[in-house]
Short mmCIF file of C-alpha atoms in Angstrom, two decimals:
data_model
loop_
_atom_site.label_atom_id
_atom_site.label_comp_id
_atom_site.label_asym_id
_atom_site.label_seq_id
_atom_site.Cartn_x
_atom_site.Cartn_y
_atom_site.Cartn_z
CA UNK A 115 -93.84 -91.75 121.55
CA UNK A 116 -92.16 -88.94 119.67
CA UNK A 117 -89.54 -88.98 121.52
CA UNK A 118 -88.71 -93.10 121.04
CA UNK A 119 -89.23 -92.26 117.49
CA UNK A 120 -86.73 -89.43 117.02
CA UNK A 121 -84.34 -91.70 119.34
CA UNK A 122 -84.50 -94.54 116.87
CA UNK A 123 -83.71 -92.59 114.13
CA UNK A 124 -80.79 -90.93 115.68
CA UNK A 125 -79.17 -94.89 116.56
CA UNK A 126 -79.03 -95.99 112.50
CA UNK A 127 -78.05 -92.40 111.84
CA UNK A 128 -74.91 -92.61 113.72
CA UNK A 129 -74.08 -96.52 113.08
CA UNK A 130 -74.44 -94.78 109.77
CA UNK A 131 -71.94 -92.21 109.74
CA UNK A 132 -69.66 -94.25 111.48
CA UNK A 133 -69.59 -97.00 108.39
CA UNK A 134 -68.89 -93.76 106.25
CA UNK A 135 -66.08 -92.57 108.29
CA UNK A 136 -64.71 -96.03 108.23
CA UNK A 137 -65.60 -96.43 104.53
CA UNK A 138 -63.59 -92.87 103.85
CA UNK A 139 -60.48 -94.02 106.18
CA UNK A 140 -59.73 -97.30 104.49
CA UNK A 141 -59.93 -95.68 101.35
CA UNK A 142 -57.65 -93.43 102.34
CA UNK A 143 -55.50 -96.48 103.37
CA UNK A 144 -55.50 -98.07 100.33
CA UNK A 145 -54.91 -94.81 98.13
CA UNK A 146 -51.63 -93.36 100.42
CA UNK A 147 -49.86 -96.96 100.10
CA UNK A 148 -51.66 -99.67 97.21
CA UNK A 149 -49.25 -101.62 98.25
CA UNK A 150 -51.34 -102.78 101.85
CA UNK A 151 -54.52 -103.87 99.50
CA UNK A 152 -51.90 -106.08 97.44
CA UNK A 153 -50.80 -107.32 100.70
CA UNK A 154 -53.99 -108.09 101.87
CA UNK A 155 -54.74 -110.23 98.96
CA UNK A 156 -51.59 -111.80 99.58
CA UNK A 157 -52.41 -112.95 102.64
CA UNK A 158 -55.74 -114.60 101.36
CA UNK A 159 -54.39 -116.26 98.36
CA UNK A 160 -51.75 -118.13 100.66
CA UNK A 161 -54.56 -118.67 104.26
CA UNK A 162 -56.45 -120.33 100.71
CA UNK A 163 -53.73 -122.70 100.03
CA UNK A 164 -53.05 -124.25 103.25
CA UNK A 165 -56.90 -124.58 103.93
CA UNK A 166 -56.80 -127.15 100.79
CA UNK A 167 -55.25 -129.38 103.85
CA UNK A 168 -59.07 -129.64 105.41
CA UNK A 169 -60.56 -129.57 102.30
CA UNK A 170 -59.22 -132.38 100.16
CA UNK A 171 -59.31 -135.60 102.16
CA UNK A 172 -56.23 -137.23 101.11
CA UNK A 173 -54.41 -134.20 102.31
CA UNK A 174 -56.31 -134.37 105.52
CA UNK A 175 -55.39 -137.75 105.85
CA UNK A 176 -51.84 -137.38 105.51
CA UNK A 177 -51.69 -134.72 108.36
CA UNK A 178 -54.91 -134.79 110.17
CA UNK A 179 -55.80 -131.94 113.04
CA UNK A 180 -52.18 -131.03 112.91
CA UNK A 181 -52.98 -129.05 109.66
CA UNK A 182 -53.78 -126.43 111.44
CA UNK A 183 -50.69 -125.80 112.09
CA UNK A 184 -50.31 -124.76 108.75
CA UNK A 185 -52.82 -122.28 108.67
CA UNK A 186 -51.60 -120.41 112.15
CA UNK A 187 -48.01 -120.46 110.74
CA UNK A 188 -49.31 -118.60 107.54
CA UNK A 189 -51.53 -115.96 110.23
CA UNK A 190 -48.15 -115.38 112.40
CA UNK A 191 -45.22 -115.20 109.89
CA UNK A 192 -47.12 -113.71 106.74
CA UNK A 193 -45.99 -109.91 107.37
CA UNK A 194 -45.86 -106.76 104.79
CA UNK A 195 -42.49 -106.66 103.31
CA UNK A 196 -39.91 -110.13 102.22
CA UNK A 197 -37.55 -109.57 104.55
CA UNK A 198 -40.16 -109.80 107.58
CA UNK A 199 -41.64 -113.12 105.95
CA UNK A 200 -38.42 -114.56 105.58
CA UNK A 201 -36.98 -113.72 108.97
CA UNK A 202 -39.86 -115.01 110.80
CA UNK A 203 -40.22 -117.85 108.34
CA UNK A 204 -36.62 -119.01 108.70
CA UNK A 205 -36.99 -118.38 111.98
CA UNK A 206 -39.91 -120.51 113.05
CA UNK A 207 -38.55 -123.32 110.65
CA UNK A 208 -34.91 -123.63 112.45
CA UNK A 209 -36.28 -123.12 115.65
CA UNK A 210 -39.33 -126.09 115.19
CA UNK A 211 -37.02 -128.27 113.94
CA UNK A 212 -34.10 -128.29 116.57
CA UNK A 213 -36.72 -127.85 119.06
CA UNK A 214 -38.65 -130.96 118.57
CA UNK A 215 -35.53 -132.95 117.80
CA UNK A 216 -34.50 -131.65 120.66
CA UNK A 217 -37.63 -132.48 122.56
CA UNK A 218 -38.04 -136.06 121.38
CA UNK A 219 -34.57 -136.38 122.74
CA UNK A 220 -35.30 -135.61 125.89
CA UNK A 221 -38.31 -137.46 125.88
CA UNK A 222 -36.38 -140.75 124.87
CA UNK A 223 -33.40 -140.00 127.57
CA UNK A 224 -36.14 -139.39 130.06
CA UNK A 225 -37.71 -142.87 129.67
CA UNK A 226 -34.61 -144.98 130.31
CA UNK A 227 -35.20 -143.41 133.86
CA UNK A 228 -38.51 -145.34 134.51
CA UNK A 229 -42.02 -144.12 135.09
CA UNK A 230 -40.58 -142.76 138.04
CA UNK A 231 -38.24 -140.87 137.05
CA UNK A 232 -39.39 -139.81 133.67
CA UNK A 233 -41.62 -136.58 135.18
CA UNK A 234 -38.50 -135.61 137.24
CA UNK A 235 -36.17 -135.37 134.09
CA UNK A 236 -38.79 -133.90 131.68
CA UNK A 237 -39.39 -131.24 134.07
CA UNK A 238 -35.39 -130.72 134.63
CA UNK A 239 -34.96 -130.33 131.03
CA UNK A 240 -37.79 -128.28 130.16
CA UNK A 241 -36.27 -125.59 133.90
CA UNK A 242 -32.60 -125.52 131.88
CA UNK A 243 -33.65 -125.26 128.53
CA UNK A 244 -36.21 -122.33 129.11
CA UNK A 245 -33.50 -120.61 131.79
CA UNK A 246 -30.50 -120.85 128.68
CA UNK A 247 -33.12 -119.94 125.97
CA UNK A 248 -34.76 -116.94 127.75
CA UNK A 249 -31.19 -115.73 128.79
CA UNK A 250 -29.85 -116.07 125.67
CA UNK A 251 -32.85 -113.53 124.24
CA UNK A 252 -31.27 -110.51 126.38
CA UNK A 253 -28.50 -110.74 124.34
CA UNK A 254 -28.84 -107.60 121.86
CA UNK A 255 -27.52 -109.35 118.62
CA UNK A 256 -29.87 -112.47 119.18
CA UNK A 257 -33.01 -110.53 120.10
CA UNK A 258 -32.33 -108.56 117.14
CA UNK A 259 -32.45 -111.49 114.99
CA UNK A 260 -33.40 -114.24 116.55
CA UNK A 261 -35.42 -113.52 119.21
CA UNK A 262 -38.67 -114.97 117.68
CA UNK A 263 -36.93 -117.91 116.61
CA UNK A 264 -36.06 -118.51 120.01
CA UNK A 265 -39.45 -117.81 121.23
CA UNK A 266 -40.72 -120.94 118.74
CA UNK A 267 -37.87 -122.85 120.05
CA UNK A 268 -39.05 -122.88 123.87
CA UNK A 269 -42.08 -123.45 122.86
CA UNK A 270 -41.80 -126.36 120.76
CA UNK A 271 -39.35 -127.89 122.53
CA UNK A 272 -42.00 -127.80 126.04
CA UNK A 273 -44.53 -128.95 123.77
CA UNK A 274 -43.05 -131.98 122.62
CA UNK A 275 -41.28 -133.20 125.74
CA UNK A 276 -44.21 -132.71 127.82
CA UNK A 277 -47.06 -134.22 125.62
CA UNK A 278 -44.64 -137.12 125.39
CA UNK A 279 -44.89 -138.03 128.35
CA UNK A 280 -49.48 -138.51 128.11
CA UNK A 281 -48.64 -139.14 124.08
CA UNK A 282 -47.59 -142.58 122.76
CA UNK A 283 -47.42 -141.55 119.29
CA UNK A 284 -45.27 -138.58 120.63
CA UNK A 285 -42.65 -138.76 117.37
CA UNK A 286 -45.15 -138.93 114.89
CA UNK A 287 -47.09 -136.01 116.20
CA UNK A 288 -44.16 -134.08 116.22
CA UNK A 289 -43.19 -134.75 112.61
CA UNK A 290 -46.71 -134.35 111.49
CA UNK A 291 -46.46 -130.37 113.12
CA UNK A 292 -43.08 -129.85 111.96
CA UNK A 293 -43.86 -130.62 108.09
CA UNK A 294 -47.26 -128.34 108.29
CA UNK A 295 -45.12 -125.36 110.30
CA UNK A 296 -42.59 -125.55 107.47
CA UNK A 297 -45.37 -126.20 104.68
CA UNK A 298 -47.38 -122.74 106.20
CA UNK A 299 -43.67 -120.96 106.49
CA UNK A 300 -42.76 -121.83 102.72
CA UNK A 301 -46.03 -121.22 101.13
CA UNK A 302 -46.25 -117.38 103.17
CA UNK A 303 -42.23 -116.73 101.57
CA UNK A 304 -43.17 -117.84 98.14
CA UNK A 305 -46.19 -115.80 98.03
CA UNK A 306 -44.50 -112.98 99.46
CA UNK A 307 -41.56 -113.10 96.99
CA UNK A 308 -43.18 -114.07 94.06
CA UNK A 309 -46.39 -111.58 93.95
CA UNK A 310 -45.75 -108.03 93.95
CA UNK A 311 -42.85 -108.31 96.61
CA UNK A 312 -42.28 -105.72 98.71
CA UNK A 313 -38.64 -104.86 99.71
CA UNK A 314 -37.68 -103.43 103.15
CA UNK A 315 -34.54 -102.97 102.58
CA UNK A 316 -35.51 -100.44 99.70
CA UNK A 317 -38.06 -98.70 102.05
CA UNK A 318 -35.03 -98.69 104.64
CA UNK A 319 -33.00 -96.80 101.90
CA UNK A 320 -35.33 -94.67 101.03
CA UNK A 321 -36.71 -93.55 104.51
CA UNK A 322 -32.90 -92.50 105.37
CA UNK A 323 -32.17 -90.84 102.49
CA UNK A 324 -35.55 -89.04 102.17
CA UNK A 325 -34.37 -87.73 106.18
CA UNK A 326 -31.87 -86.15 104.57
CA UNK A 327 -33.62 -84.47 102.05
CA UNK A 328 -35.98 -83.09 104.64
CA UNK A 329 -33.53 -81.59 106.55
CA UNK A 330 -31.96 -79.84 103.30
CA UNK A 331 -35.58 -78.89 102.92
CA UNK A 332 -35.56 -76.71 106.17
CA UNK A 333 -32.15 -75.42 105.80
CA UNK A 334 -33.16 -74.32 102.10
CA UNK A 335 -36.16 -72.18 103.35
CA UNK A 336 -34.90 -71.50 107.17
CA UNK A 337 -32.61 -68.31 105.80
CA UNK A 338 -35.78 -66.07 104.22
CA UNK A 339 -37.98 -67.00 107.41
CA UNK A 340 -35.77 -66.10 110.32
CA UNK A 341 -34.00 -63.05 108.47
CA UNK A 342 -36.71 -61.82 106.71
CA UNK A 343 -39.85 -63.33 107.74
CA UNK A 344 -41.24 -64.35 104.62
CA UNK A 345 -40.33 -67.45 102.36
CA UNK A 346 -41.02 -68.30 98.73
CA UNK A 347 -43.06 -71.08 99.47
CA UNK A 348 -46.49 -70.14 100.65
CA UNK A 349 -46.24 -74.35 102.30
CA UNK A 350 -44.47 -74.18 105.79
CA UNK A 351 -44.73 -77.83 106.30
CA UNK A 352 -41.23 -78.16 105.40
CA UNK A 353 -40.28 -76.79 108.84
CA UNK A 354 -41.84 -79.10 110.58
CA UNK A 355 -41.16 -82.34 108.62
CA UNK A 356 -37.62 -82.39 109.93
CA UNK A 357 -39.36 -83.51 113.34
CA UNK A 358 -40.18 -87.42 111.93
CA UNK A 359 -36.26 -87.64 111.93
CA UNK A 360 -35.96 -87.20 115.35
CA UNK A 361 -37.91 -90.31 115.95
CA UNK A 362 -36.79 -92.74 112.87
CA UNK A 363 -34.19 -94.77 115.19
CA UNK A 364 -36.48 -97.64 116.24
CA UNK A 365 -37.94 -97.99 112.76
CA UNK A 366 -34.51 -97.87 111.04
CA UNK A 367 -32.85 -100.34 113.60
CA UNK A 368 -35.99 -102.83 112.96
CA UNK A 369 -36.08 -102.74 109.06
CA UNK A 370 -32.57 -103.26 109.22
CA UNK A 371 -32.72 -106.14 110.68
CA UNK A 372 -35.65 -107.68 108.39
CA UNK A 373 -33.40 -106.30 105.59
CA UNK A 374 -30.64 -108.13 106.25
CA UNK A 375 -32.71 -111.66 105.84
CA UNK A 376 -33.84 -110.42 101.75
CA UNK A 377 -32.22 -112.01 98.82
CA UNK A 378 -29.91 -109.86 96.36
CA UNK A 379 -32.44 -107.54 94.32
CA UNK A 380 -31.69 -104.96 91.93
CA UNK A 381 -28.86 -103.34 92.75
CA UNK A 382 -28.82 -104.51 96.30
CA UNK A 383 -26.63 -106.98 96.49
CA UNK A 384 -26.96 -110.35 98.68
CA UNK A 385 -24.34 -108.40 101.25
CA UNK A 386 -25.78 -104.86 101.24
CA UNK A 387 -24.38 -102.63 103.84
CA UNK A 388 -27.34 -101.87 105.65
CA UNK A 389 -25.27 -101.15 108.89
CA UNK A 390 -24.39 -98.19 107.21
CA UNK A 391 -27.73 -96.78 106.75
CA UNK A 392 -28.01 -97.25 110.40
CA UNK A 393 -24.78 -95.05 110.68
CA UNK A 394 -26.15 -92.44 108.05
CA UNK A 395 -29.18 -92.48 110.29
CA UNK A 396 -27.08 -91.53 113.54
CA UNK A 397 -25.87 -88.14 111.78
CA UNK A 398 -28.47 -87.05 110.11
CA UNK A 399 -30.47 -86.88 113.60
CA UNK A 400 -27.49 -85.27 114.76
CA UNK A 401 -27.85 -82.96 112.67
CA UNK A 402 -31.86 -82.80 113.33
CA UNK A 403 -31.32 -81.76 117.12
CA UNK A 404 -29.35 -78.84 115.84
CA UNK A 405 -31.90 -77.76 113.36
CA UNK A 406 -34.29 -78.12 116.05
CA UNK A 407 -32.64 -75.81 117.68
CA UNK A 408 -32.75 -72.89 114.84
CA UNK A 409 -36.47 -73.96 114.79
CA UNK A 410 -36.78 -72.90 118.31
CA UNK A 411 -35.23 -70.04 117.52
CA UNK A 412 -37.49 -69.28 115.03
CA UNK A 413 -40.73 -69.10 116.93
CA UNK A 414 -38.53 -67.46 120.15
CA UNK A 415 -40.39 -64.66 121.73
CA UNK A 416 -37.50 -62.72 121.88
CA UNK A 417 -35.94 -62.52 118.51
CA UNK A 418 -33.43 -60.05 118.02
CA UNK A 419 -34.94 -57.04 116.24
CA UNK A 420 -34.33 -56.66 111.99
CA UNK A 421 -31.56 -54.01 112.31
CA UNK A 422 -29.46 -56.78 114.31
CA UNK A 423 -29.92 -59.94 112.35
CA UNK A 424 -29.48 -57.68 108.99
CA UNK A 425 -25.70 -57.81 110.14
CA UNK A 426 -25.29 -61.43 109.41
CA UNK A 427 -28.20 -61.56 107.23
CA UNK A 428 -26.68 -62.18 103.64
CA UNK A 429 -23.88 -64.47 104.93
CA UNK A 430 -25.91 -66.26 107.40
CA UNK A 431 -28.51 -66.84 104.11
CA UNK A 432 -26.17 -67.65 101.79
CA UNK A 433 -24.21 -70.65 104.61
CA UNK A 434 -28.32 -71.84 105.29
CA UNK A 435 -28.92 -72.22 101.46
CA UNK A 436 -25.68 -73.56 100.41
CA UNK A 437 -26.09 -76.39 103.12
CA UNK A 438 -29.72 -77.02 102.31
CA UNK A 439 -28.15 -77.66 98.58
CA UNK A 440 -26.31 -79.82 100.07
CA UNK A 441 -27.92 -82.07 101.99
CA UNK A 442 -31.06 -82.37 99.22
CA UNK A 443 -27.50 -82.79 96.34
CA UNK A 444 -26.57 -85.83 98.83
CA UNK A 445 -30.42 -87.51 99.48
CA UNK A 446 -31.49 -87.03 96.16
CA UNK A 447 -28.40 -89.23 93.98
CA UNK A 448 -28.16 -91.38 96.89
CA UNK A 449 -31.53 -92.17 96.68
CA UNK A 450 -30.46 -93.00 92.59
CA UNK A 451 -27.63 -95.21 94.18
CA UNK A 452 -25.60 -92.58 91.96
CA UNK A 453 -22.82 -90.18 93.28
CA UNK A 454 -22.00 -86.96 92.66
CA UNK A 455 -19.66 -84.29 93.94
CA UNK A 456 -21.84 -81.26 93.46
CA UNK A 457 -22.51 -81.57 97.06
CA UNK A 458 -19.07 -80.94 97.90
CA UNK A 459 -19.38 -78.03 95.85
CA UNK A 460 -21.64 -76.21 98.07
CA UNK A 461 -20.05 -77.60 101.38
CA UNK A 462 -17.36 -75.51 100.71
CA UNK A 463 -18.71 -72.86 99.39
CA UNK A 464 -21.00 -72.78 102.87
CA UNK A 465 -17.34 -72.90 104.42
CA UNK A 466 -16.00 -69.80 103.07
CA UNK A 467 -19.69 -67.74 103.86
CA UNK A 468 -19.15 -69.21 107.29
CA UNK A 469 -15.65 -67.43 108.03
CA UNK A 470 -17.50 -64.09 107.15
CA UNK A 471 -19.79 -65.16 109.96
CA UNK A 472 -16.71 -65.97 112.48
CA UNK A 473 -15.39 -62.60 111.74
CA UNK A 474 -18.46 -60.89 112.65
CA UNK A 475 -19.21 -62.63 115.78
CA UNK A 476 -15.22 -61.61 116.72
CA UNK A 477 -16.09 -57.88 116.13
CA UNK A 478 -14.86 -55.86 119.11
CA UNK A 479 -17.54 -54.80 121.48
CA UNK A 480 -17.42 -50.73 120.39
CA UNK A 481 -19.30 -51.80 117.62
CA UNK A 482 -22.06 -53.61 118.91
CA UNK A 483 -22.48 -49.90 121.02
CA UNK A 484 -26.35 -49.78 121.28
CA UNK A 485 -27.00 -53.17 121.11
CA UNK A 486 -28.69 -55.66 124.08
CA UNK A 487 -26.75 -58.62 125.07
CA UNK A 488 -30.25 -60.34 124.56
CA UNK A 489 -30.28 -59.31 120.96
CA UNK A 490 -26.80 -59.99 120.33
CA UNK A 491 -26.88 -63.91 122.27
CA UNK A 492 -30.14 -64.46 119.92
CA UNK A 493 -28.89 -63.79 116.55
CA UNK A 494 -25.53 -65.41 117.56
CA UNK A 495 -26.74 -68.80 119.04
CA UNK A 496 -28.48 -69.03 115.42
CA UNK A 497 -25.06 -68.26 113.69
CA UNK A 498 -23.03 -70.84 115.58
CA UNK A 499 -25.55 -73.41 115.28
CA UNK A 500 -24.99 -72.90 111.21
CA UNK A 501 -21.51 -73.57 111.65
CA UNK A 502 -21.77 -76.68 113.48
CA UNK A 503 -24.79 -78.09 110.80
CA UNK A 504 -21.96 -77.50 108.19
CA UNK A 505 -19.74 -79.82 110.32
CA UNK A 506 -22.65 -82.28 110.47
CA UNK A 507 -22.93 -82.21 106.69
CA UNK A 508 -19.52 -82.72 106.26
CA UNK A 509 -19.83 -85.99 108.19
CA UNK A 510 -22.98 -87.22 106.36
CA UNK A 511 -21.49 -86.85 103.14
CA UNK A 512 -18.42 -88.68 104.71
CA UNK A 513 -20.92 -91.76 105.28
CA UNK A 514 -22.59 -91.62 101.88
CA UNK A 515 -19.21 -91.69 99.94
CA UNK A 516 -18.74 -94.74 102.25
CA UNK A 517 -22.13 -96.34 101.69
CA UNK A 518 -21.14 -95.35 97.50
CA UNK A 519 -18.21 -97.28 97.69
CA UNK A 520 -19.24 -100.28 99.75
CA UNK A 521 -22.72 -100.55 97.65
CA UNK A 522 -20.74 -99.22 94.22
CA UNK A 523 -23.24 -96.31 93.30
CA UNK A 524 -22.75 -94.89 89.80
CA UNK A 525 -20.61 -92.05 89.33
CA UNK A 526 -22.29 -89.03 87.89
CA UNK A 527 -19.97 -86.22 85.43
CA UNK A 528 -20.74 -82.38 86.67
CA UNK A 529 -21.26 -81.10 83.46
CA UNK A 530 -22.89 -77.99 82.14
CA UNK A 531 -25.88 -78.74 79.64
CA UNK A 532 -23.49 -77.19 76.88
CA UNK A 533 -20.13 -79.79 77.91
CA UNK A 534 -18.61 -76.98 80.34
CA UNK A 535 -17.67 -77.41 83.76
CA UNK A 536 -18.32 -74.68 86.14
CA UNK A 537 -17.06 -74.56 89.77
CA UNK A 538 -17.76 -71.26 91.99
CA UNK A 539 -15.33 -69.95 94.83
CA UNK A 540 -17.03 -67.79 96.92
CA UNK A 541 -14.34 -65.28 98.95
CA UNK A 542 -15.13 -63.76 102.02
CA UNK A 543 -14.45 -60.57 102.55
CA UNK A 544 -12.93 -59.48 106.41
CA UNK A 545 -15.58 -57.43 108.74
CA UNK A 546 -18.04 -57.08 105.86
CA UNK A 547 -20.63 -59.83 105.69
CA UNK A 548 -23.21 -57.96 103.28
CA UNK A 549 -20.67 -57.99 100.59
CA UNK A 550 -19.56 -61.20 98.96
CA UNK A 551 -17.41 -61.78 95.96
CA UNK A 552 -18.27 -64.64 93.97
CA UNK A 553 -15.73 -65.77 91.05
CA UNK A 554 -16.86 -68.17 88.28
CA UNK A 555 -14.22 -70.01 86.51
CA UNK A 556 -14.77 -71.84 83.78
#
């Protein structure tokens, strides 16, 4: 008995915790992006409006049971940002209508044939159409775009050719689904554009420029840690948050696509380039893969000893920081849809560091006397990977200056709080990488 008694109480207990942990993790939800409870209230308002079809009966009986299809258009093409509502909302419009037009016509050219022959063509038609229309989704620009559209279009078209042949009333059925589909499809955009919209193209922009700012993030703190072992900031996560670039491609590819479909708003303009994000996307993983590889570096288990790195210490710090600068200069007025040539400003200073570092790794063997070839490769695969990030940032600021001109960005002055511009030129100095001479001209 004691034993069925403490096993009862452990059931509720758990059922209990459980509703806590699910309690605590939709919270959560809800408090890392408000946006998904508006969303979800969204999505109620507009499953409310087309239920008023069942509810009010001269509604009901204009459409009838075919109001459904109101409601299960709202379920599918309602989604979390505009341009997803509006690309499957277009989509499933176009591809309803020219399917069942489509449909009924084959339905009407199919009874001239007799009773006969009437199954014979319906099923021809329905073989070609789905063998054209599933081809035609391989193709990478349509299933891009299109590809639920053409989905709808399949099935709406077999819908209404085949029911036509049981269905008498065949043409008014199909208007009476193709008003509700576009009644559900309109009601889901206007709800989605007019409450709290939410705008993928400007989560688009500001996932790929945030990348960037992540990677200056590591370069910024990568110097201290590998030369020194110690950082200023006590936080390491910036060394690992380079690794959600690796993976962004899929994700910036799709809400490109959706963010091609949104309206002009802001200062995105009707004919945004998003293809260039996609392009600015390419580079900066580019660029990723090689800081990947100082990461790996990093945590090696055979990392050349203090005394060895201490000869390209300074330099190597200095062409790491300078590039970090950079790359946080570029994602950060980018982000501002502003443009600035600060950035350009520490590219080249990262430049001139960089030929210190060239000279040293063309030092003549005598003077690496004492030295492993283990410790030497180590230190020197993390100096050549440098140089070639500083080529990567010089092509990612290449493609912002082309996304500023193509999107018009602002153009931000370089001045000093007081009204003086400063510029630095950093000089390298041959076979001595500790010291640097640094000229400010005013």
């Amino acid at each position: 008995m004691a034993e069925t008694s403490r096993t009862g109480f452990v059931l509720p207990n758990k059922l209990w915790g459980k509703v806590i942990e699910m309690s605590k993790m939709a919270t959560k939800l809800g408090k890392d992006d408000p946006r998904r409870i508006v969303h979800a209230i969204k999505v109620g308002l507009a499953l409310t409006i087309v239920s008023l079809f069942y509810y009010f009966d001269p509604l009901y009986e204009g459409f009838g049971i075919n109001a459904i299809w109101a409601v299960l258009t709202v379920v599918v093409v309602f989604e979390f940002s505009v341009g997803a509502t509006l690309g499957k909302g277009i989509n499933r419009m176009w591809a309803t209508v020219i399917g069942g037009a489509l449909g009924l016509g084959c339905h009407r050219i199919a009874t001239l044939s007799g009773r006969t022959g009437e199954p014979i063509l319906l099923a021809t038609f329905v073989f070609i159409i789905a063998f054209v229309m599933t081809y035609t989704r391989f193709i990478p620009r349509m299933k891009a775009r299109y590809d639920y559209g053409l989905m709808i279009f399949i099935l709406t078209f077999s819908l209404v050719s085949v029911s036509g042949y049981r269905d008498s009333q065949v043409i008014q059925t199909a208007h009476m689904r193709v008003s509700t589909i576009i009644i559900g499809s309109c009601v889901s955009v206007v709800v989605c554009v007019c409450i709290c919209p939410v705008w993928i193209g400007q989560d688009l922009h500001n996932l790929v420029l945030g990348n960037i700012e992540k990677l200056g993030a590591f370069l910024l703190g990568f110097g201290n840690e590998y030369f020194d072992g110690e950082s200023d900031n006590e936080d390491k996560s910036f060394l690992e948050n380079y690794k959600g670039v690796l993976t962004s491609k899929n994700t910036e590819e799709n809400m490109a696509n959706f963010a091609k479909w949104e309206p002009g708003h802001g200062k995105f303009k009707f004919f945004h380039p998003w293809k260039q994000y996609l392009k600015i996307g390419n580079l900066s993983r580019e660029c990723a893969f090689k800081i990947e590889a100082l990461y790996n570096n990093l945590h090696s288990e055979f990392k050349s000893p203090k005394e060895t790195r201490s000869k390209f210490s300074e330099a190597c710090k200095i062409v790491s920081m300078e590039s970090g600068k950079a790359l946080k200069e570029l994602g950060a007025t980018a982000k501002k849809m502003q443009r600035s040539r600060k950035a350009a400003e520490h590219i080249e200073n990262a430049k001139r560091i960089a030929e210190n570092v060239k000279l040293v790794l063309k030092i003549n063997k005598w003077e690496w006397e004492g030295e492993s070839l283990v410790d030497i490769v180590q230190v020197g695969t993390v100096c050549l990977v440098l140089l070639e990030i500083i080529q990567s940032i010089e092509k990612i600021e290449e493609a912002i200056n082309e996304l500023a001109n193509m999107a018009d960005f602002d153009t931000l002055s370089l001045q000093h709080p007081r009204g003086v511009v400063h510029s630095a030129i950093v000089q390298p100095i041959p076979k001595c990488v500790d010291a640097i001479v640094v000229t400010v001209r005013e």
